Amino acid sequence: MDLYNLTTVTQFILLRLSDLPEVRYPLFVALLIIYQITLVGNGAIILAITIEQKLHTPMYFLLANLSLLDIFCPSTTVPKMLQNLLTEDHSISFVGCALQLYFLVALVGTEVFLLAVMAYDRYVAICFPLRYTLIMSHIRCAQLLTGTWAAGFLNSLLHTMTTFSLSFCMSNRVDQYYCDIPPVVALSCSSTYMAEMVLLVVGGVLGTSAFLITLISYLYIISTILKIRSAEGKRKAFSTCASHLTVVCLFYGTVIFNYIRPSSSKHSPARDRLISMLYGVMTPMLNPLIYSLRNTEVKGALRRLLCF
């Protein structure tokens, strides 16, 4: 059956961050500054890795892809939120909502898989240093990256199709500042069982698998580091993965806050939505700061780039 015959809803109404002008305009400025810092910071990381010849290694190719995701991901939601803060019309078309959801889920899913690949990369580098160049060759790195992006976008295609094949014939007010699976599915006037099962089974299996790869990799890494006798050796080994571990904790902290934690009884849903949104846009901004502050090679490349 044709998708558009299943629904009488032609557009959705997104929540606005605030309806109070005295709050709206400072929020607009703050969100715009955060977004610009995110674009500049991650763009600088990509440019530094591209220009600096000695950073043309699997570890930094993976980091460049992480920075690319940290540019794309907020770009799916922040421009629309900024527009909604300045205008009275905070609607989004049916197709626009589907595209926003598709790219948001695809990019977040790709980042989940990429963090697992980055954890595996650090596992090989620390646990098998002599075989690292053989195991993590440029060809293997390209294969892992291709698989990561393909898995993220194919996974999102499945979720988007199951979500927007539902009937929408009642309320069109999305209880979020952007289109995401749970608030859009909640608007359906048909059975949501299939969409919820696909989200739970497919999303759960892929997400849990990526998380377990990351967790197990770091358990082996920590075990290997603890076996090193010299304090200097431990420090050097830990410094090679400290930045990535910080980013992993920050990312999964965001995911837990947004999707896994129980709803707060002490705070209003509006406050929870605002905190989760700020958490989501702050994380891509902080990632380049974490890598530039904790990684001496990236710090040096950025310094040379700025002085060029």
mmCIF file of C-alpha atoms in Angstrom:
data_model
loop_
_atom_site.group_PDB
_atom_site.id
_atom_site.type_symbol
_atom_site.label_atom_id
_atom_site.label_comp_id
_atom_site.label_asym_id
_atom_site.label_seq_id
_atom_site.Cartn_x
_atom_site.Cartn_y
_atom_site.Cartn_z
ATOM 1 C CA MET A 1 0.000 0.000 0.000
ATOM 2 C CA ASP A 2 1.234 3.504 -0.786
ATOM 3 C CA LEU A 3 2.781 5.273 2.210
ATOM 4 C CA TYR A 4 0.800 8.498 1.747
ATOM 5 C CA ASN A 5 -2.532 6.633 1.673
ATOM 6 C CA LEU A 6 -1.851 5.444 5.204
ATOM 7 C CA THR A 7 -1.743 8.883 6.765
ATOM 8 C CA THR A 8 -3.681 12.113 6.866
ATOM 9 C CA VAL A 9 -0.789 13.957 8.543
ATOM 10 C CA THR A 10 1.212 16.089 6.090
ATOM 11 C CA GLN A 11 3.412 17.841 8.647
ATOM 12 C CA PHE A 12 4.539 17.576 12.264
ATOM 13 C CA ILE A 13 4.803 20.285 14.895
ATOM 14 C CA LEU A 14 8.073 20.256 16.831
ATOM 15 C CA LEU A 15 8.482 21.605 20.333
ATOM 16 C CA ARG A 16 10.241 24.912 20.644
ATOM 17 C CA LEU A 17 13.006 25.311 23.210
ATOM 18 C CA SER A 18 11.134 28.214 24.795
ATOM 19 C CA ASP A 19 8.193 30.495 24.038
ATOM 20 C CA LEU A 20 9.528 33.297 26.247
ATOM 21 C CA PRO A 21 11.458 35.955 24.267
ATOM 22 C CA GLU A 22 13.727 36.714 27.230
ATOM 23 C CA VAL A 23 14.809 33.042 27.226
ATOM 24 C CA ARG A 24 14.492 32.321 23.519
ATOM 25 C CA TYR A 25 17.094 34.786 22.235
ATOM 26 C CA PRO A 26 19.852 33.933 24.760
ATOM 27 C CA LEU A 27 19.214 30.247 23.945
ATOM 28 C CA PHE A 28 19.535 31.001 20.241
ATOM 29 C CA VAL A 29 22.906 32.745 20.784
ATOM 30 C CA ALA A 30 24.216 29.970 23.073
ATOM 31 C CA LEU A 31 23.131 27.200 20.683
ATOM 32 C CA LEU A 32 24.583 29.040 17.688
ATOM 33 C CA ILE A 33 27.950 29.511 19.444
ATOM 34 C CA ILE A 34 28.060 25.827 20.458
ATOM 35 C CA TYR A 35 27.228 24.779 16.888
ATOM 36 C CA GLN A 36 29.892 27.044 15.382
ATOM 37 C CA ILE A 37 32.551 25.800 17.823
ATOM 38 C CA THR A 38 31.555 22.227 16.902
ATOM 39 C CA LEU A 39 31.960 22.910 13.177
ATOM 40 C CA VAL A 40 35.271 24.767 13.561
ATOM 41 C CA GLY A 41 36.775 22.335 16.093
ATOM 42 C CA ASN A 42 35.933 19.158 14.209
ATOM 43 C CA GLY A 43 36.785 20.779 10.876
ATOM 44 C CA ALA A 44 40.221 21.699 12.248
ATOM 45 C CA ILE A 45 40.807 18.094 13.369
ATOM 46 C CA ILE A 46 39.933 16.775 9.884
ATOM 47 C CA LEU A 47 42.108 19.393 8.180
ATOM 48 C CA ALA A 48 45.076 18.735 10.498
ATOM 49 C CA ILE A 49 44.894 14.967 9.878
ATOM 50 C CA THR A 50 44.585 15.526 6.120
ATOM 51 C CA ILE A 51 47.582 17.882 5.935
ATOM 52 C CA GLU A 52 49.914 16.236 8.497
ATOM 53 C CA GLN A 53 51.616 13.299 6.771
ATOM 54 C CA LYS A 54 52.605 11.479 9.975
ATOM 55 C CA LEU A 55 48.949 11.356 11.055
ATOM 56 C CA HIS A 56 48.053 9.202 8.041
ATOM 57 C CA THR A 57 47.623 6.105 10.209
ATOM 58 C CA PRO A 58 44.534 3.969 10.974
ATOM 59 C CA MET A 59 44.067 5.570 14.403
ATOM 60 C CA TYR A 60 43.839 9.074 12.934
ATOM 61 C CA PHE A 61 41.768 8.018 9.928
ATOM 62 C CA LEU A 62 39.232 6.710 12.453
ATOM 63 C CA LEU A 63 39.466 9.971 14.400
ATOM 64 C CA ALA A 64 38.825 11.970 11.202
ATOM 65 C CA ASN A 65 35.665 9.942 10.626
ATOM 66 C CA LEU A 66 34.563 10.603 14.211
ATOM 67 C CA SER A 67 35.025 14.343 13.627
ATOM 68 C CA LEU A 68 33.050 14.062 10.381
ATOM 69 C CA LEU A 69 30.188 12.415 12.286
ATOM 70 C CA ASP A 70 30.394 15.121 14.951
ATOM 71 C CA ILE A 71 29.843 17.713 12.204
ATOM 72 C CA PHE A 72 27.010 15.864 10.458
ATOM 73 C CA CYS A 73 25.065 14.722 13.544
ATOM 74 C CA PRO A 74 24.252 18.140 15.090
ATOM 75 C CA SER A 75 23.738 19.509 11.569
ATOM 76 C CA THR A 76 20.619 17.304 11.249
ATOM 77 C CA THR A 77 18.902 18.931 14.232
ATOM 78 C CA VAL A 78 20.511 22.225 15.310
ATOM 79 C CA PRO A 79 19.688 24.390 12.216
ATOM 80 C CA LYS A 80 15.979 23.521 12.555
ATOM 81 C CA MET A 81 16.050 24.233 16.292
ATOM 82 C CA LEU A 82 17.697 27.599 15.625
ATOM 83 C CA GLN A 83 15.026 28.406 13.035
ATOM 84 C CA ASN A 84 12.247 27.470 15.458
ATOM 85 C CA LEU A 85 13.669 29.835 18.073
ATOM 86 C CA LEU A 86 13.402 32.789 15.680
ATOM 87 C CA THR A 87 10.112 32.068 13.905
ATOM 88 C CA GLU A 88 6.559 31.371 14.980
ATOM 89 C CA ASP A 89 6.254 28.464 12.540
ATOM 90 C CA HIS A 90 7.927 25.409 14.090
ATOM 91 C CA SER A 91 6.427 22.805 11.797
ATOM 92 C CA ILE A 92 8.327 20.266 9.710
ATOM 93 C CA SER A 93 6.949 18.456 6.670
ATOM 94 C CA PHE A 94 6.230 14.728 6.747
ATOM 95 C CA VAL A 95 9.122 14.053 4.350
ATOM 96 C CA GLY A 96 11.368 16.496 6.215
ATOM 97 C CA CYS A 97 10.685 14.710 9.495
ATOM 98 C CA ALA A 98 11.408 11.318 7.884
ATOM 99 C CA LEU A 99 14.704 12.595 6.445
ATOM 100 C CA GLN A 100 15.730 14.203 9.735
ATOM 101 C CA LEU A 101 14.999 10.991 11.640
ATOM 102 C CA TYR A 102 16.774 8.877 9.021
ATOM 103 C CA PHE A 103 20.008 10.865 9.072
ATOM 104 C CA LEU A 104 19.967 11.328 12.857
ATOM 105 C CA VAL A 105 19.565 7.593 13.542
ATOM 106 C CA ALA A 106 22.063 6.718 10.786
ATOM 107 C CA LEU A 107 24.762 9.044 12.102
ATOM 108 C CA VAL A 108 24.288 8.108 15.769
ATOM 109 C CA GLY A 109 24.317 4.411 14.823
ATOM 110 C CA THR A 110 27.458 4.881 12.732
ATOM 111 C CA GLU A 111 29.138 6.580 15.690
ATOM 112 C CA VAL A 112 28.260 3.627 17.942
ATOM 113 C CA PHE A 113 29.913 1.231 15.484
ATOM 114 C CA LEU A 114 32.872 3.569 14.905
ATOM 115 C CA LEU A 115 33.628 3.816 18.632
ATOM 116 C CA ALA A 116 33.699 0.001 18.736
ATOM 117 C CA VAL A 117 36.151 -0.074 15.794
ATOM 118 C CA MET A 118 38.304 2.581 17.508
ATOM 119 C CA ALA A 119 38.327 0.507 20.706
ATOM 120 C CA TYR A 120 39.412 -2.561 18.686
ATOM 121 C CA ASP A 121 42.154 -0.450 17.072
ATOM 122 C CA ARG A 122 43.514 0.538 20.506
ATOM 123 C CA TYR A 123 43.230 -3.090 21.676
ATOM 124 C CA VAL A 124 45.423 -4.266 18.802
ATOM 125 C CA ALA A 125 47.895 -1.380 19.296
ATOM 126 C CA ILE A 126 48.391 -2.062 23.018
ATOM 127 C CA CYS A 127 47.946 -5.830 23.239
ATOM 128 C CA PHE A 128 49.705 -6.730 19.950
ATOM 129 C CA PRO A 129 52.056 -3.802 19.216
ATOM 130 C CA LEU A 130 54.433 -5.804 17.008
ATOM 131 C CA ARG A 131 51.603 -7.028 14.789
ATOM 132 C CA TYR A 132 49.648 -3.766 14.736
ATOM 133 C CA THR A 133 50.685 -2.614 11.247
ATOM 134 C CA LEU A 134 49.928 -6.074 9.864
ATOM 135 C CA ILE A 135 46.499 -6.403 11.506
ATOM 136 C CA MET A 136 45.364 -2.768 11.105
ATOM 137 C CA SER A 137 46.580 -2.149 7.575
ATOM 138 C CA HIS A 138 45.182 0.699 5.495
ATOM 139 C CA ILE A 139 43.063 -1.801 3.545
ATOM 140 C CA ARG A 140 41.647 -3.318 6.754
ATOM 141 C CA CYS A 141 40.971 0.168 8.102
ATOM 142 C CA ALA A 142 39.095 1.135 4.906
ATOM 143 C CA GLN A 143 37.065 -2.090 5.081
ATOM 144 C CA LEU A 144 36.103 -1.458 8.717
ATOM 145 C CA LEU A 145 35.127 2.131 7.959
ATOM 146 C CA THR A 146 33.032 1.103 4.951
ATOM 147 C CA GLY A 147 31.262 -1.534 7.036
ATOM 148 C CA THR A 148 30.687 0.964 9.851
ATOM 149 C CA TRP A 149 29.019 3.571 7.646
ATOM 150 C CA ALA A 150 27.032 0.962 5.696
ATOM 151 C CA ALA A 151 25.744 -0.689 8.888
ATOM 152 C CA GLY A 152 24.691 2.657 10.373
ATOM 153 C CA PHE A 153 22.764 3.792 7.301
ATOM 154 C CA LEU A 154 21.163 0.417 6.531
ATOM 155 C CA ASN A 155 20.081 0.055 10.154
ATOM 156 C CA SER A 156 18.522 3.531 10.022
ATOM 157 C CA LEU A 157 16.734 2.747 6.738
ATOM 158 C CA LEU A 158 15.007 -0.204 8.407
ATOM 159 C CA HIS A 159 13.906 1.870 11.423
ATOM 160 C CA THR A 160 12.757 4.788 9.270
ATOM 161 C CA MET A 161 10.671 2.529 7.011
ATOM 162 C CA THR A 162 8.971 0.782 9.945
ATOM 163 C CA THR A 163 8.321 4.110 11.706
ATOM 164 C CA PHE A 164 6.851 5.988 8.741
ATOM 165 C CA SER A 165 4.799 3.056 7.455
ATOM 166 C CA LEU A 166 2.566 3.640 10.498
ATOM 167 C CA SER A 167 -0.717 5.550 10.250
ATOM 168 C CA PHE A 168 -0.741 9.104 11.620
ATOM 169 C CA CYS A 169 -4.276 10.434 11.860
ATOM 170 C CA MET A 170 -4.544 12.119 15.253
ATOM 171 C CA SER A 171 -2.087 14.495 16.920
ATOM 172 C CA ASN A 172 0.921 15.700 14.923
ATOM 173 C CA ARG A 173 2.744 17.364 17.830
ATOM 174 C CA VAL A 174 6.122 15.671 18.350
ATOM 175 C CA ASP A 175 7.090 15.691 22.012
ATOM 176 C CA GLN A 176 10.694 16.601 21.215
ATOM 177 C CA TYR A 177 12.721 19.414 19.603
ATOM 178 C CA TYR A 178 13.485 17.197 16.582
ATOM 179 C CA CYS A 179 12.128 14.035 14.948
ATOM 180 C CA ASP A 180 13.270 10.894 16.765
ATOM 181 C CA ILE A 181 11.843 7.370 16.761
ATOM 182 C CA PRO A 182 10.106 7.212 20.208
ATOM 183 C CA PRO A 183 8.200 10.536 19.999
ATOM 184 C CA VAL A 184 7.160 9.946 16.358
ATOM 185 C CA VAL A 185 5.998 6.356 17.002
ATOM 186 C CA ALA A 186 3.990 7.646 19.982
ATOM 187 C CA LEU A 187 1.837 9.703 17.561
ATOM 188 C CA SER A 188 0.669 6.702 15.540
ATOM 189 C CA CYS A 189 -2.993 5.703 15.586
ATOM 190 C CA SER A 190 -2.203 2.191 14.294
ATOM 191 C CA SER A 191 -0.445 -0.716 15.976
ATOM 192 C CA THR A 192 3.172 0.152 16.814
ATOM 193 C CA TYR A 193 4.133 -3.410 17.756
ATOM 194 C CA MET A 194 6.266 -4.079 14.676
ATOM 195 C CA ALA A 195 8.120 -0.743 14.876
ATOM 196 C CA GLU A 196 8.793 -1.246 18.585
ATOM 197 C CA MET A 197 9.977 -4.829 18.057
ATOM 198 C CA VAL A 198 12.322 -3.789 15.226
ATOM 199 C CA LEU A 199 13.728 -1.024 17.424
ATOM 200 C CA LEU A 200 14.110 -3.357 20.408
ATOM 201 C CA VAL A 201 15.517 -6.405 18.586
ATOM 202 C CA VAL A 202 17.596 -4.945 15.740
ATOM 203 C CA GLY A 203 18.667 -1.798 17.580
ATOM 204 C CA GLY A 204 19.247 -3.741 20.783
ATOM 205 C CA VAL A 205 21.336 -6.482 19.165
ATOM 206 C CA LEU A 206 23.504 -4.102 17.117
ATOM 207 C CA GLY A 207 23.879 -1.556 19.914
ATOM 208 C CA THR A 208 24.661 -4.190 22.553
ATOM 209 C CA SER A 209 27.166 -5.915 20.248
ATOM 210 C CA ALA A 210 29.013 -2.642 19.595
ATOM 211 C CA PHE A 211 28.997 -1.808 23.304
ATOM 212 C CA LEU A 212 30.334 -5.262 24.227
ATOM 213 C CA ILE A 213 33.154 -4.991 21.661
ATOM 214 C CA THR A 214 34.100 -1.623 23.175
ATOM 215 C CA LEU A 215 33.846 -2.916 26.749
ATOM 216 C CA ILE A 216 35.760 -6.168 26.149
ATOM 217 C CA SER A 217 38.476 -4.325 24.192
ATOM 218 C CA TYR A 218 39.047 -1.979 27.119
ATOM 219 C CA LEU A 219 39.026 -4.809 29.663
ATOM 220 C CA TYR A 220 41.876 -6.444 27.717
ATOM 221 C CA ILE A 221 43.622 -3.071 27.345
ATOM 222 C CA ILE A 222 43.454 -2.363 31.098
ATOM 223 C CA SER A 223 44.621 -5.896 31.879
ATOM 224 C CA THR A 224 47.616 -5.485 29.530
ATOM 225 C CA ILE A 225 48.517 -2.057 30.930
ATOM 226 C CA LEU A 226 48.444 -3.365 34.524
ATOM 227 C CA LYS A 227 50.979 -6.060 33.555
ATOM 228 C CA ILE A 228 53.513 -3.441 32.437
ATOM 229 C CA ARG A 229 56.118 -3.107 35.183
ATOM 230 C CA SER A 230 57.443 0.412 34.661
ATOM 231 C CA ALA A 231 55.341 3.442 35.576
ATOM 232 C CA GLU A 232 56.528 5.231 32.441
ATOM 233 C CA GLY A 233 55.451 2.303 30.268
ATOM 234 C CA LYS A 234 52.000 2.302 31.881
ATOM 235 C CA ARG A 235 51.677 6.054 31.368
ATOM 236 C CA LYS A 236 52.604 5.837 27.670
ATOM 237 C CA ALA A 237 50.264 2.904 27.062
ATOM 238 C CA PHE A 238 47.364 4.617 28.801
ATOM 239 C CA SER A 239 47.968 7.923 26.999
ATOM 240 C CA THR A 240 47.353 6.236 23.622
ATOM 241 C CA CYS A 241 43.757 5.379 24.559
ATOM 242 C CA ALA A 242 42.831 7.953 27.235
ATOM 243 C CA SER A 243 41.236 10.371 24.742
ATOM 244 C CA HIS A 244 39.126 7.673 23.117
ATOM 245 C CA LEU A 245 38.046 6.279 26.490
ATOM 246 C CA THR A 246 36.906 9.765 27.558
ATOM 247 C CA VAL A 247 34.905 10.166 24.327
ATOM 248 C CA VAL A 248 33.327 6.708 24.801
ATOM 249 C CA CYS A 249 32.225 7.573 28.351
ATOM 250 C CA LEU A 250 30.813 10.900 27.175
ATOM 251 C CA PHE A 251 28.947 9.311 24.251
ATOM 252 C CA TYR A 252 27.399 6.464 26.229
ATOM 253 C CA GLY A 253 26.552 8.907 29.016
ATOM 254 C CA THR A 254 24.511 10.862 26.445
ATOM 255 C CA VAL A 255 22.807 7.697 25.163
ATOM 256 C CA ILE A 256 21.927 6.546 28.686
ATOM 257 C CA PHE A 257 20.540 9.977 29.593
ATOM 258 C CA ASN A 258 18.431 10.184 26.423
ATOM 259 C CA TYR A 259 17.130 6.646 25.991
ATOM 260 C CA ILE A 260 17.922 4.238 28.816
ATOM 261 C CA ARG A 261 17.537 6.043 32.142
ATOM 262 C CA PRO A 262 14.097 6.061 33.832
ATOM 263 C CA SER A 263 12.133 9.291 33.569
ATOM 264 C CA SER A 264 12.779 11.725 36.375
ATOM 265 C CA SER A 265 10.086 12.233 38.989
ATOM 266 C CA LYS A 266 11.767 15.303 40.481
ATOM 267 C CA HIS A 267 12.032 17.352 37.286
ATOM 268 C CA SER A 268 9.540 18.278 34.599
ATOM 269 C CA PRO A 269 9.683 16.530 31.191
ATOM 270 C CA ALA A 270 10.493 19.929 29.629
ATOM 271 C CA ARG A 271 13.593 20.268 31.790
ATOM 272 C CA ASP A 272 14.655 16.705 30.991
ATOM 273 C CA ARG A 273 14.234 17.364 27.250
ATOM 274 C CA LEU A 274 16.292 20.557 27.488
ATOM 275 C CA ILE A 275 19.104 18.839 29.409
ATOM 276 C CA SER A 276 19.174 15.887 26.979
ATOM 277 C CA MET A 277 19.274 18.286 23.999
ATOM 278 C CA LEU A 278 22.144 20.301 25.496
ATOM 279 C CA TYR A 279 23.957 17.054 26.356
ATOM 280 C CA GLY A 280 23.533 15.932 22.742
ATOM 281 C CA VAL A 281 24.891 19.131 21.175
ATOM 282 C CA MET A 282 27.679 19.594 23.727
ATOM 283 C CA THR A 283 29.251 16.164 23.137
ATOM 284 C CA PRO A 284 30.289 16.792 19.485
ATOM 285 C CA MET A 285 31.754 20.141 20.586
ATOM 286 C CA LEU A 286 33.822 18.570 23.383
ATOM 287 C CA ASN A 287 35.295 15.701 21.332
ATOM 288 C CA PRO A 288 37.865 17.816 19.411
ATOM 289 C CA LEU A 289 38.803 19.587 22.661
ATOM 290 C CA ILE A 290 39.430 16.222 24.335
ATOM 291 C CA TYR A 291 41.649 14.990 21.505
ATOM 292 C CA SER A 292 43.519 18.278 21.087
ATOM 293 C CA LEU A 293 44.225 18.587 24.828
ATOM 294 C CA ARG A 294 45.161 14.962 25.539
ATOM 295 C CA ASN A 295 46.855 13.907 22.293
ATOM 296 C CA THR A 296 50.264 15.516 21.723
ATOM 297 C CA GLU A 297 50.399 14.612 18.007
ATOM 298 C CA VAL A 298 46.993 16.165 17.300
ATOM 299 C CA LYS A 299 47.901 19.157 19.462
ATOM 300 C CA GLY A 300 51.128 19.658 17.493
ATOM 301 C CA ALA A 301 49.360 19.309 14.132
ATOM 302 C CA LEU A 302 46.710 21.852 15.155
ATOM 303 C CA ARG A 303 49.391 24.269 16.360
ATOM 304 C CA ARG A 304 51.225 24.014 13.015
ATOM 305 C CA LEU A 305 47.920 24.437 11.182
ATOM 306 C CA LEU A 306 47.111 27.631 13.110
ATOM 307 C CA CYS A 307 50.604 29.016 12.549
ATOM 308 C CA PHE A 308 50.521 28.228 8.802
#
